[in-house]
Coordinates of C-alpha atoms in Angstrom, one line a residue:
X1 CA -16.6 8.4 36.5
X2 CA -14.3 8.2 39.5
X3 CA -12.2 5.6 37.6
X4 CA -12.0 8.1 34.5
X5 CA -10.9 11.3 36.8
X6 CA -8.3 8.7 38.3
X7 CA -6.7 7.6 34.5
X8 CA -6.6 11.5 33.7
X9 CA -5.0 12.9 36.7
X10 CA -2.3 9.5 36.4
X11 CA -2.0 10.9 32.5
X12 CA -1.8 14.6 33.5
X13 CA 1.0 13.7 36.3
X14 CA 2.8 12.8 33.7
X15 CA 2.6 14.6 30.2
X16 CA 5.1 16.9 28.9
X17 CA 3.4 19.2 26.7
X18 CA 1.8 22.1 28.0
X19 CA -1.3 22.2 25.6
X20 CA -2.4 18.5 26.4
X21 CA -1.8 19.6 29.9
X22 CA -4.0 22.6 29.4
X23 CA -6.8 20.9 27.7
X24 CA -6.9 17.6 30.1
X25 CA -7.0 19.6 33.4
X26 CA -10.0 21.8 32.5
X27 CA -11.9 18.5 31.4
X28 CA -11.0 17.1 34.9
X29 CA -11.9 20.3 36.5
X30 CA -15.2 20.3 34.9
X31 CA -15.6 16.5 35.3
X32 CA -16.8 16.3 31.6
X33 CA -17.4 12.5 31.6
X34 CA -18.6 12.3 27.9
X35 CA -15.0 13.9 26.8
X36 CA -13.2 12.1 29.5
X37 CA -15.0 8.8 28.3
X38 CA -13.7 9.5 25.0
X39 CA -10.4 10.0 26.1
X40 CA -9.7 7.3 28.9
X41 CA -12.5 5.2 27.7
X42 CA -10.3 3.3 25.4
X43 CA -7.1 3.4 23.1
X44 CA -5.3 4.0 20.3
X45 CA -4.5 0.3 19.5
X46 CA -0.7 0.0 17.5
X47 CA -0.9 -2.4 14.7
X48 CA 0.9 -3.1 11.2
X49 CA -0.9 0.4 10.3
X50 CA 1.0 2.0 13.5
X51 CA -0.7 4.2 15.0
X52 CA -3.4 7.1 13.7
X53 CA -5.9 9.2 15.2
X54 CA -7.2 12.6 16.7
X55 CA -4.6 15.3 18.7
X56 CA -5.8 15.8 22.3
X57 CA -4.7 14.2 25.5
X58 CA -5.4 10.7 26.6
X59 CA -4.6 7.3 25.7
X60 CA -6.7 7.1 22.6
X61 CA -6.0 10.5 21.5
X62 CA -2.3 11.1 19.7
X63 CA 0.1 12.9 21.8
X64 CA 3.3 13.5 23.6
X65 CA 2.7 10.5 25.9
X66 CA 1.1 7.9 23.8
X67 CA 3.8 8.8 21.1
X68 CA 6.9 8.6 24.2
X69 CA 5.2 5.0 25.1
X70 CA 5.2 3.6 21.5
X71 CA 8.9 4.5 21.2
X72 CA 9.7 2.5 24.2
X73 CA 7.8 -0.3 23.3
X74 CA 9.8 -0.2 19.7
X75 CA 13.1 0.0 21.9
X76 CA 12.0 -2.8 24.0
X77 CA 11.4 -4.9 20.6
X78 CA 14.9 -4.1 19.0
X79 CA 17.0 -4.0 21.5
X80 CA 20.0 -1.4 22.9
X81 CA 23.1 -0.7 19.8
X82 CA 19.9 -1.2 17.1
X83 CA 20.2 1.8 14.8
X84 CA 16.6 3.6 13.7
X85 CA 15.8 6.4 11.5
X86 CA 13.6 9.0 12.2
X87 CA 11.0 10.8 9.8
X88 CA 8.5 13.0 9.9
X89 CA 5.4 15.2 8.2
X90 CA 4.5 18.9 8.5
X91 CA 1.2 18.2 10.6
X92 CA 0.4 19.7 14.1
X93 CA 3.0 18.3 16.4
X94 CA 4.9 16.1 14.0
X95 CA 8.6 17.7 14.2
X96 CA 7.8 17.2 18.1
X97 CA 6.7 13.6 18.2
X98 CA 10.3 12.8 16.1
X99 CA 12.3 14.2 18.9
X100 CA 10.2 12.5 21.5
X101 CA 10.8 9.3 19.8
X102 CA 14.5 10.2 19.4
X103 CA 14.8 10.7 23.1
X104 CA 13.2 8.0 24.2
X105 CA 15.0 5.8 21.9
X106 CA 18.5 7.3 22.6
X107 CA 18.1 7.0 26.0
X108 CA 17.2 3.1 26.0
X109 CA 20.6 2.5 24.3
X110 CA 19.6 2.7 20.7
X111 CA 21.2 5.2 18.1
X112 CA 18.2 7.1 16.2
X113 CA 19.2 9.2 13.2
X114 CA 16.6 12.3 12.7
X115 CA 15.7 13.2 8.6
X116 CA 16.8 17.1 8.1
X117 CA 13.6 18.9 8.0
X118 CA 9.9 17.5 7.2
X119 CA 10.3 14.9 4.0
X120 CA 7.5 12.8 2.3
X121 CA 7.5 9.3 3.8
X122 CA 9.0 7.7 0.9
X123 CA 12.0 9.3 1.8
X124 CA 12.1 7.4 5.5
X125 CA 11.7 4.5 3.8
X126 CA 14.2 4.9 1.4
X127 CA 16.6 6.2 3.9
X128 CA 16.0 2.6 6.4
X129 CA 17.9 0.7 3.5
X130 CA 20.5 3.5 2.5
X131 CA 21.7 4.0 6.2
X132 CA 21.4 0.2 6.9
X133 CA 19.1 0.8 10.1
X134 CA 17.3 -1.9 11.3
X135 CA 13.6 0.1 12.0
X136 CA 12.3 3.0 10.6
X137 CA 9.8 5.7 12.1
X138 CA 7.9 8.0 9.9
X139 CA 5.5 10.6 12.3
X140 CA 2.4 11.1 9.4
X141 CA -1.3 10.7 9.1
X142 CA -0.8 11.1 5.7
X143 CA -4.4 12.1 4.0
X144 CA -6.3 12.1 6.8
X145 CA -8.6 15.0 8.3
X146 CA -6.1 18.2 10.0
X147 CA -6.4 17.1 13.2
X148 CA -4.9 13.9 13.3
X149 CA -1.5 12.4 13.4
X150 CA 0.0 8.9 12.9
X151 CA 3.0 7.1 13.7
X152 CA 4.3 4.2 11.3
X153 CA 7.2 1.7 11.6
X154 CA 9.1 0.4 9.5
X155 CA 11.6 -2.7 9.3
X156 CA 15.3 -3.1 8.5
X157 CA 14.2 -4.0 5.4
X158 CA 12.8 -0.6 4.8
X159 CA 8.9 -1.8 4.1
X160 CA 6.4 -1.3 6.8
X161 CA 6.0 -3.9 9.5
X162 CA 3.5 -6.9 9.7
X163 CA 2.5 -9.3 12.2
X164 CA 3.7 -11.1 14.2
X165 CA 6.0 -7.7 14.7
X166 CA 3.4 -5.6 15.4
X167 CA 1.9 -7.6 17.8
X168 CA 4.9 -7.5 20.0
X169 CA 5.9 -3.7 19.9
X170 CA 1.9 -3.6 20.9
X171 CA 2.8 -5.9 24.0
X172 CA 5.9 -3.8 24.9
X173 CA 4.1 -0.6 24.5
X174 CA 1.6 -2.0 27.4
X175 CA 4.5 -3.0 29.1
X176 CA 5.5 0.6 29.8
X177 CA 5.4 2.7 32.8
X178 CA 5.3 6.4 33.0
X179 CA 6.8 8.1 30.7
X180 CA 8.4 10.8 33.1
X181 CA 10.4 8.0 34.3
X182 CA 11.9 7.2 31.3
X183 CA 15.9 7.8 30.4
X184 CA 16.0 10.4 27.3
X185 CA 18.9 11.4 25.5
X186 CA 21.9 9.3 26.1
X187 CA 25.1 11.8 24.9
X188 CA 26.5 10.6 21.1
X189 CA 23.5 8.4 20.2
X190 CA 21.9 11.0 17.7
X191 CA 22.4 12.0 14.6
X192 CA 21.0 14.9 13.1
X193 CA 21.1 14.0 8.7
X194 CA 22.2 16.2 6.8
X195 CA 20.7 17.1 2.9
X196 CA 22.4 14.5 1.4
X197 CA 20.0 12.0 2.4
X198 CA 17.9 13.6 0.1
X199 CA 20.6 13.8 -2.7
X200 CA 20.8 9.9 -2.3
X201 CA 17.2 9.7 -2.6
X202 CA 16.8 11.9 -5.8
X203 CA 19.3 10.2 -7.0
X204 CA 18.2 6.8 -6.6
X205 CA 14.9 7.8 -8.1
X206 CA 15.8 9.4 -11.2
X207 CA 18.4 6.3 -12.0
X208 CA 14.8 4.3 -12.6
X209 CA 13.7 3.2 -16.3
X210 CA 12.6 7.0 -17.5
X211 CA 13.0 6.7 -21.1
X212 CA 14.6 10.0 -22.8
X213 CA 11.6 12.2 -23.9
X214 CA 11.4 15.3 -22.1
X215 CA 9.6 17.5 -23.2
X216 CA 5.9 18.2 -21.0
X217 CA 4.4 20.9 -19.3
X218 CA 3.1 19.8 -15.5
X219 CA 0.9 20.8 -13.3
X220 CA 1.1 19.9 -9.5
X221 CA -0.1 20.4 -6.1
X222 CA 1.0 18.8 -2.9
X223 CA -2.1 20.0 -1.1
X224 CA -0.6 21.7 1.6
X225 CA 1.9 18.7 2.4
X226 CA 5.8 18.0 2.2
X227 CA 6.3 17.1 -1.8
X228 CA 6.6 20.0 -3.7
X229 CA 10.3 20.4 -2.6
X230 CA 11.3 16.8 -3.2
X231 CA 9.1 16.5 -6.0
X232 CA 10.7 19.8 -8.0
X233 CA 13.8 18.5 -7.5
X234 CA 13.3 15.1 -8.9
X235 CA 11.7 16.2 -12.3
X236 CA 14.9 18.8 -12.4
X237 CA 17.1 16.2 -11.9
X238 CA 15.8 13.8 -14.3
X239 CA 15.7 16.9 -16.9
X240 CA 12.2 17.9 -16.5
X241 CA 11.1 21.4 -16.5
X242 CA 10.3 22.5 -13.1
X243 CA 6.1 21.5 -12.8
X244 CA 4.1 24.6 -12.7
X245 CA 2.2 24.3 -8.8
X246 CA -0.5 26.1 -7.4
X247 CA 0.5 28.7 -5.4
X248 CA -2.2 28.5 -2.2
X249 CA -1.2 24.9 -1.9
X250 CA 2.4 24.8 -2.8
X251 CA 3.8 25.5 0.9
X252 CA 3.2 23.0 3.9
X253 CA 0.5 23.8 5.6
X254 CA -1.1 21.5 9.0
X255 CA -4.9 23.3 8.6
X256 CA -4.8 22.4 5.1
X257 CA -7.3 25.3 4.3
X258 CA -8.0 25.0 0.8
X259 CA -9.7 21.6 1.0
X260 CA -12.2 19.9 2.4
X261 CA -10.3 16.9 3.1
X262 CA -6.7 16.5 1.9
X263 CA -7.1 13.3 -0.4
X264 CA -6.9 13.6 -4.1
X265 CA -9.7 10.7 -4.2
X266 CA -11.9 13.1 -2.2
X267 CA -14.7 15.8 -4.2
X268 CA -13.4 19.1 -4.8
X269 CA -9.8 18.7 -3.5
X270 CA -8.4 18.4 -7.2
X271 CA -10.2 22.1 -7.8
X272 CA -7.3 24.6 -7.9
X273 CA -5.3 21.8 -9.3
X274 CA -7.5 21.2 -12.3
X275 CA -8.3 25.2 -12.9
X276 CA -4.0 25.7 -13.3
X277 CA -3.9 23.1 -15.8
X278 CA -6.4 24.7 -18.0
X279 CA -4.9 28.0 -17.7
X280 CA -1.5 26.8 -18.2
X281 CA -2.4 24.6 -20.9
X282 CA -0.7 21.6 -19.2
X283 CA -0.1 18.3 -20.5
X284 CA -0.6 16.5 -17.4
X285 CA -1.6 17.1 -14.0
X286 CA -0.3 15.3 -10.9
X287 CA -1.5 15.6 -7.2
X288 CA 0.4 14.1 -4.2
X289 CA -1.3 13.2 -0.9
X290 CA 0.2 15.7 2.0
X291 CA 3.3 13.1 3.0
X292 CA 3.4 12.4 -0.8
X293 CA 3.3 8.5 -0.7
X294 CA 0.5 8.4 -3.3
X295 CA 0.3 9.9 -6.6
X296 CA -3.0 11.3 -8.6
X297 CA -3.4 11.8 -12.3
X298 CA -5.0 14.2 -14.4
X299 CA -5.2 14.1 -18.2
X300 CA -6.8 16.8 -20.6
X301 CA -9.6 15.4 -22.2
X302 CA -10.5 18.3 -24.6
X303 CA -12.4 21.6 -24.9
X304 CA -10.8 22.7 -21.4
X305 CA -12.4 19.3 -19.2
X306 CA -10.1 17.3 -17.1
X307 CA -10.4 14.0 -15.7
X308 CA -8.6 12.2 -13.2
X309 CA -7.4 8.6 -14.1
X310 CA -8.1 5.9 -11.7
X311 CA -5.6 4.3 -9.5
X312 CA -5.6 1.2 -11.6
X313 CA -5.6 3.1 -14.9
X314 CA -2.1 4.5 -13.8
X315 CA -1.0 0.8 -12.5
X316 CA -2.0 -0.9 -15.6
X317 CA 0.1 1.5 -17.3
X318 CA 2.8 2.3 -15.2
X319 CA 3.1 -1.6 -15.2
X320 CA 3.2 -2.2 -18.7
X321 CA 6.0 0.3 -19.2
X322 CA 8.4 -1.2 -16.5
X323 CA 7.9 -4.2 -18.0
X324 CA 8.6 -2.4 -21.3
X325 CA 11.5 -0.8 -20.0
X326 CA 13.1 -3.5 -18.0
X327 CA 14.7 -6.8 -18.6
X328 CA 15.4 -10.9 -17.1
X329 CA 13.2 -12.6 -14.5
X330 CA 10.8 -10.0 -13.3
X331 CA 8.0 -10.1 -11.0
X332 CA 5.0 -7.3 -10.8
X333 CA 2.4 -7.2 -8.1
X334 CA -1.1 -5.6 -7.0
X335 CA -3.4 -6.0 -4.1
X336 CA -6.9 -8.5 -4.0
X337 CA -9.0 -5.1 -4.2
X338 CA -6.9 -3.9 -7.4
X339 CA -8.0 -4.6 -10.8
X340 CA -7.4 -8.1 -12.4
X341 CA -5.8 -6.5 -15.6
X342 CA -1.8 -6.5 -14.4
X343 CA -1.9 -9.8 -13.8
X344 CA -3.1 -10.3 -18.1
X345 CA -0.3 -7.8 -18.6
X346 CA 2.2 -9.7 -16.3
X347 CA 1.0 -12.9 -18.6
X348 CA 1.1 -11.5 -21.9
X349 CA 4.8 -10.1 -21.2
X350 CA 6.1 -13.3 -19.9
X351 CA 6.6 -11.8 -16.4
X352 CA 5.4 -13.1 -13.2
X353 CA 2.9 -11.3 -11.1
X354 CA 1.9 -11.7 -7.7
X355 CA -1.3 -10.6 -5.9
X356 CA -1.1 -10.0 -2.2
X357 CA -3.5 -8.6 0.3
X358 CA -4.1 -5.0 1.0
X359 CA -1.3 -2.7 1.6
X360 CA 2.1 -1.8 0.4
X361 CA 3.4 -4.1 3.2
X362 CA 2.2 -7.3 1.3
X363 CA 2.7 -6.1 -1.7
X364 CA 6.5 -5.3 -1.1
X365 CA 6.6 -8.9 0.6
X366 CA 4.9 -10.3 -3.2
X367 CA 8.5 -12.8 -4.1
X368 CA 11.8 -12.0 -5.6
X369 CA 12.6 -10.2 -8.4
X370 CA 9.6 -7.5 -8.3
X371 CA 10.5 -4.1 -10.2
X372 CA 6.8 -2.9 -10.0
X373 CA 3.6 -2.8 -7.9
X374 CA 0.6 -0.6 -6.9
X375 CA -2.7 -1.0 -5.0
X376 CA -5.8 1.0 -6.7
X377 CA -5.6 3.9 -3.6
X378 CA -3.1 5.5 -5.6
X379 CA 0.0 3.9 -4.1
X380 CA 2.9 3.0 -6.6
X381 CA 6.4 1.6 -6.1
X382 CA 8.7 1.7 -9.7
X383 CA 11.6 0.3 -9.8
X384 CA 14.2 -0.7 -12.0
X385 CA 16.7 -3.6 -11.4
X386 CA 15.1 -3.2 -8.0
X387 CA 12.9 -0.8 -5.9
X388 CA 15.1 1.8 -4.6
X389 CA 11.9 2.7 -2.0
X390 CA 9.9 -0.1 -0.4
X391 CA 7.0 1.5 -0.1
X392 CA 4.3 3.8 -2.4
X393 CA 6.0 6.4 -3.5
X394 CA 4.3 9.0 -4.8
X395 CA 7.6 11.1 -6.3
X396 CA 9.2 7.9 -8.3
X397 CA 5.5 7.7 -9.6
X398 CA 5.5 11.3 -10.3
X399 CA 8.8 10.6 -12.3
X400 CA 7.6 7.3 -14.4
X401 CA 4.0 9.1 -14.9
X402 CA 5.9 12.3 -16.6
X403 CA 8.4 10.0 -18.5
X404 CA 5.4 7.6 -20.2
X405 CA 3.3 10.9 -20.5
X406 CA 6.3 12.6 -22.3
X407 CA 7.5 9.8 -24.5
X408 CA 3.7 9.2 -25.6
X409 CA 3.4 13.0 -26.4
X410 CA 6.5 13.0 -28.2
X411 CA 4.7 9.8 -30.5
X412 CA 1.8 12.7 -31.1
X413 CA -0.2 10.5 -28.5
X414 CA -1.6 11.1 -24.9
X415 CA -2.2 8.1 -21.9
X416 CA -5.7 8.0 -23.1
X417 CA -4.5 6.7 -26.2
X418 CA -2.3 3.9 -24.3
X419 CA -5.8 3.2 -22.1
X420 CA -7.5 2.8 -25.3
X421 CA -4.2 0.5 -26.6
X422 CA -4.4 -1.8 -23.6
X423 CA -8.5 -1.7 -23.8
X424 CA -7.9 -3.3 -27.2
X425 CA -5.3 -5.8 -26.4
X426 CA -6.5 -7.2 -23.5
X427 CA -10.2 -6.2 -22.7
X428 CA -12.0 -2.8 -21.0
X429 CA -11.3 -3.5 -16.7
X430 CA -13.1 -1.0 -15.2
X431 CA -13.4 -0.7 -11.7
X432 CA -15.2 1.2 -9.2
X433 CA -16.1 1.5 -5.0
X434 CA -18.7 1.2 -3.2
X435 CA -18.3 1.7 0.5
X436 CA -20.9 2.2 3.3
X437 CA -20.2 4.0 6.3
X438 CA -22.2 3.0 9.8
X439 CA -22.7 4.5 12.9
X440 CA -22.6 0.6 14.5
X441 CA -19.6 -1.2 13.6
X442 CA -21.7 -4.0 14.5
X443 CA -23.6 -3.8 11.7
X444 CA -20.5 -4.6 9.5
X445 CA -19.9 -7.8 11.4
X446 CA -23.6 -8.5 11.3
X447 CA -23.6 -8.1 7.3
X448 CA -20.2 -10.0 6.7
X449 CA -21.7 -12.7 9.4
X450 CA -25.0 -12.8 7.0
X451 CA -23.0 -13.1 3.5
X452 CA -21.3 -15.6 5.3
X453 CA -24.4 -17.6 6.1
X454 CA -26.2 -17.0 3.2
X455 CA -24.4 -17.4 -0.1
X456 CA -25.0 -15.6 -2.9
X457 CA -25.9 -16.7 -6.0
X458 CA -26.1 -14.1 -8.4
X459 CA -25.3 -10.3 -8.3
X460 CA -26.8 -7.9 -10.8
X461 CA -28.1 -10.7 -13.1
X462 CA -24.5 -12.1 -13.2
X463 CA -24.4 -16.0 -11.7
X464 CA -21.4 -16.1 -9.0
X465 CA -18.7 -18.6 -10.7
X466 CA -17.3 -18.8 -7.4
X467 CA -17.1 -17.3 -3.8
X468 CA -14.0 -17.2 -1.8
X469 CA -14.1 -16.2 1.9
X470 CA -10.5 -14.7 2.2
X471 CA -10.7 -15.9 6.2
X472 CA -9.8 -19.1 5.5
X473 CA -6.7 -18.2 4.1
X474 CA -7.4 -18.4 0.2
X475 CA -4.6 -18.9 -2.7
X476 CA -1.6 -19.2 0.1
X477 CA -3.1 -15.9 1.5
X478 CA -2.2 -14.8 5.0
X479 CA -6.3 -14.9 6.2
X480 CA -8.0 -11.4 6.3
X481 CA -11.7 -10.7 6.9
X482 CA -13.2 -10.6 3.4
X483 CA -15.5 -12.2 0.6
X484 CA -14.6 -12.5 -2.9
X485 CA -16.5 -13.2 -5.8
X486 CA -16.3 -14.1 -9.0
X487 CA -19.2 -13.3 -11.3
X488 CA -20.0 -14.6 -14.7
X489 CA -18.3 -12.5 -17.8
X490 CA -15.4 -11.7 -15.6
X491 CA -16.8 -9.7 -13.1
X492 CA -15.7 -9.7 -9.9
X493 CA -16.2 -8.4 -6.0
X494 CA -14.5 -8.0 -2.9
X495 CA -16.4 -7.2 0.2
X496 CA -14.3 -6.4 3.3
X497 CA -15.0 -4.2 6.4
X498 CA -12.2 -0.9 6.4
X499 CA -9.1 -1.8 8.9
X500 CA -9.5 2.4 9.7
X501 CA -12.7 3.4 9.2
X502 CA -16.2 2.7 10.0
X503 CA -17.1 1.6 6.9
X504 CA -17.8 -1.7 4.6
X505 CA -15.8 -1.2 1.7
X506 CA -16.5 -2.7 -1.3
X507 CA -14.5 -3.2 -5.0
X508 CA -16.1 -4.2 -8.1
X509 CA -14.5 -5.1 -11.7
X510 CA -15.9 -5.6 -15.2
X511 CA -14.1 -6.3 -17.8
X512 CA -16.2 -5.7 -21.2
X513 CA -14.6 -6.9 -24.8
X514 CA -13.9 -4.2 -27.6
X515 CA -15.3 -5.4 -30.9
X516 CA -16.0 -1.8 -32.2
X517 CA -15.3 1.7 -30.3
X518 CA -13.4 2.1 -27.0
X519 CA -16.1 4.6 -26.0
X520 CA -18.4 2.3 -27.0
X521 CA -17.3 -0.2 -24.6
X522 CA -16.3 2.0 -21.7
X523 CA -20.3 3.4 -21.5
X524 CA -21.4 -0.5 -21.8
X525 CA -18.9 -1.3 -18.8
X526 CA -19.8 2.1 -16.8
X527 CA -23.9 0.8 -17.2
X528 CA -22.7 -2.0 -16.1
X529 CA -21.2 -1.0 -12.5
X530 CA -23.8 0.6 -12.3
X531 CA -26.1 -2.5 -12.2
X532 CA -23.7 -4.1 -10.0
X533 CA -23.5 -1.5 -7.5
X534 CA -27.2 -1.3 -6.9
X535 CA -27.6 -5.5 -6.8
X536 CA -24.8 -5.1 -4.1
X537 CA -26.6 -2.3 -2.0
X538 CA -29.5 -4.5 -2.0
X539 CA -27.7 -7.7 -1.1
X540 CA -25.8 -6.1 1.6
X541 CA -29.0 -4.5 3.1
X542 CA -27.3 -1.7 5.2

């Protein structure tokens, strides 16, 4: 306890911000060890992720400090005269963890360059390649829970970092002292963007492959986040009609008070969304997370229901119509977890198609020539000739998601009929999740150790083909903790522990012939996940 009271009074001697200060000195006044302990007890560890976690003072808490450190380990990594640009959400505290980071940076020699208000993250990324800089920092937590924030960084090359990078900015953010010490501000070393970064972005985005139907009615929600803005004025741009949003979610909004959790994968948080959409009779519906990286999809299904399409529903059709849409050596890419059907597209077009591990920084890094890729949690990059953003991008999505919808409805056809056309042509993949959340993240180790141990043999009556333990490196790979296996008939699962979450996630894949009806098939291949999922419960035995 004495060491704890020690860490915090060192940390309060030295933090800027008045509420941290506030909240910190009462815990050392009442000597709380269990809050201290959760505070000093460990720490917010930076990796290719960046940072992400809870608001409140201490080192494993995000904050004015622990924000003012990573900046100075970034600056040690680059360098003084290395140019970075500066992003950031609408969350508690985000606008002020920017400027930190632009003082801090500016006053270790660097020039920072600050976005002109609170922008979706694709945006930042876009804006590291436009403005040449050699690092990127976008201040988000993107879906997470209200009171968290994040930090992410990006390279010169405007996709997000990986090791051995973010191993040494971790190093150089140990490396640093007090932050009250620190130089800020060095005169003529900021600049403050103006609106026409976002010009350049729109118009980067609405130059991709959008066909020329136009006509669709939208609606959208940003769910309390930073899209609707960008978002409104891409679809105007490209000659959309403005999409129709819902008005409790349509402003920014850091308590996010009309949902549980702000995820479009979550229960209940595509409510409001899917209520406007019937009243409005809309075509489609599309969701952005809050920093308006990832993209959901809703399609009518008749008599006033809604569903929304899986992640790699939209990437096996978003990719088939770049492909479409595009010409010459092309590459298109998805993630080990994604489904298996891209790659038959990729093959069946004559394109070639990469598969990386998860994450838009792997997938970005797939090989040359890549005009498309997504990873099933929603994330999609479309591109053209090239990917004018480096990253998901869940307004270019929006874009290519209105232009297939709208050149489909102008056929007298919907995207369920191109799910059913690709169904046909090249079998039903379905996919699904299962993930298991602990208490002890021992237990995950424990049950990856075991699987390890103890191969398996079959899952849900289906004889394992193979088993790949993605440790070792598989398929030129970089190695990543995870199983993979593939299961008789096509099947296939990928066990790996969450890099953010208490939790053993799990992805599984059928893929079921169609001989007769597509509806027909799809209740065949939903039985079947079924049957998988409970063999795996079992066979994990948490």
């Amino acid at each position: 306890m004495t060491d704890l009271l020690k860490r915090a009074r060192e940390w309060l001697a030295q933090d800027p911000d008045p509420d941290t200060r506030a909240e910190l000195s009462d815990l050392v006044e009442r000597a709380d060890p269990a809050e201290l302990s959760a505070r000093f007890g460990a720490k917010l560890e930076f990796g290719t992720a960046g940072l992400r976690g809870e608001l409140g003072a201490g080192p494993n808490r995000m904050n004015r400090v622990t924000v003012m450190r990573t900046a100075a380990g970034l600056a040690r990594v680059l360098g003084p005269g290395k140019h970075v640009v500066i992003g950031y959400d609408a969350r508690y505290k985000s606008d002020r963890f920017a400027r930190d980071t632009a003082a801090v940076l500016t006053g270790a020699g660097l020039h920072a360059s600050l976005l002109p208000q609170a922008l979706p993250t694709p945006v930042l990324a876009f804006a590291v390649r436009a403005l040449g800089a050699d690092a990127g920092v976008m201040v988000t937590a993107s879906h997470n829970p209200p009171r968290d924030n994040g930090y992410k960084v990006y390279w010169g090359d405007g996709s997000q970092i990986v090791p051995p990078v973010d191993a040494e900015i971790s190093a150089a953010i140990d490396a640093v002292g007090r932050v009250d010490e620190l130089p800020l501000d060095a005169p003529g070393t900021l600049t403050e963007l103006g609106e026409e970064i976002i010009d350049d972005y729109l118009d980067a985005i609405t130059a991709l492959p959008l066909g020329t139907a136009r006509e669709l009615s939208v609606a959208y929600t940003p769910l309390h986040g930073v899209g609707s803005g960008t978002l409104t004025g891409a679809f105007l741009a490209a000659g959309f009609e403005s999409p129709r949003a819902v008005e409790e979610q349509r402003n920014p909004d850091p308590a996010f008070p009309t949902v549980a959790f702000p995820n479009p994968e979550e229960p209940g948080a595509m409510d409001l969304i899917f209520a406007l959409a019937r009243a409005s009779e809309a075509d489609l519906v599309i969701a952005n997370d809050p920093d308006a990286d990832r993209c959901a999809v809703g399609v009518p299904m008749g008599g006033g229901q809604w569903r929304m399409l899986t992640g790699d529903e939209v990437g096996a059709l978003l990719g088939e119509y770049v492909i479409g849409q595009t010409s010459g050596d092309r590459m298109v890419a998805t993630t080990i977890v994604s489904s298996t059907l891209l790659g038959k597209i990729a093959a069946a077009h004559g394109v070639r198609y990469g598969e990386t591990l998860t994450g838009f920084k792997w997938i970005m890094r797939a090989g040359p020539g890549l005009v498309f890729g997504y990873e099933e949690a929603l994330g999609y990059s479309v591109g053209g000739a090239s990917l004018p953003v480096h990253d998901k991008d869940g307004i270019g999505a929006a874009l290519a998601v209105a232009a297939l919808a709208a050149g489909a409805k102008a056929d007298g056809r919907s995207l369920l009929d191109l799910l059913d056309d690709q169904a046909r042509t090249y079998g039903l993949h379905a996919t699904s999740q299962l993930s298991v959340r602990v208490e002890d993240l021992a237990l995950i180790a424990g049950a990856m150790a075991r699987l390890r141990a103890e191969p398996v043999a079959e899952l849900g009556g289906r004889a394992v083909e193979r088993a790949d333990d993605l440790a070792e490196g598989v398929g030129g790979l970089p190695p990543t903790d995870g199983l993979r296996y593939l299961l008789a008939g096509g099947a296939r699962v990928v066990i790996r522990p969450s890099g953010t979450e208490p939790k053993l996630k799990c992805y599984l894949e059928v893929v079921v012939p169609v001989t007769g009806e597509v509806a027909e098939a799809r209740q065949r291949a939903s039985a079947e996940l079924a049957e998988l999922t409970e063999a795996l419960r079992v066979t994990l035995g948490l």
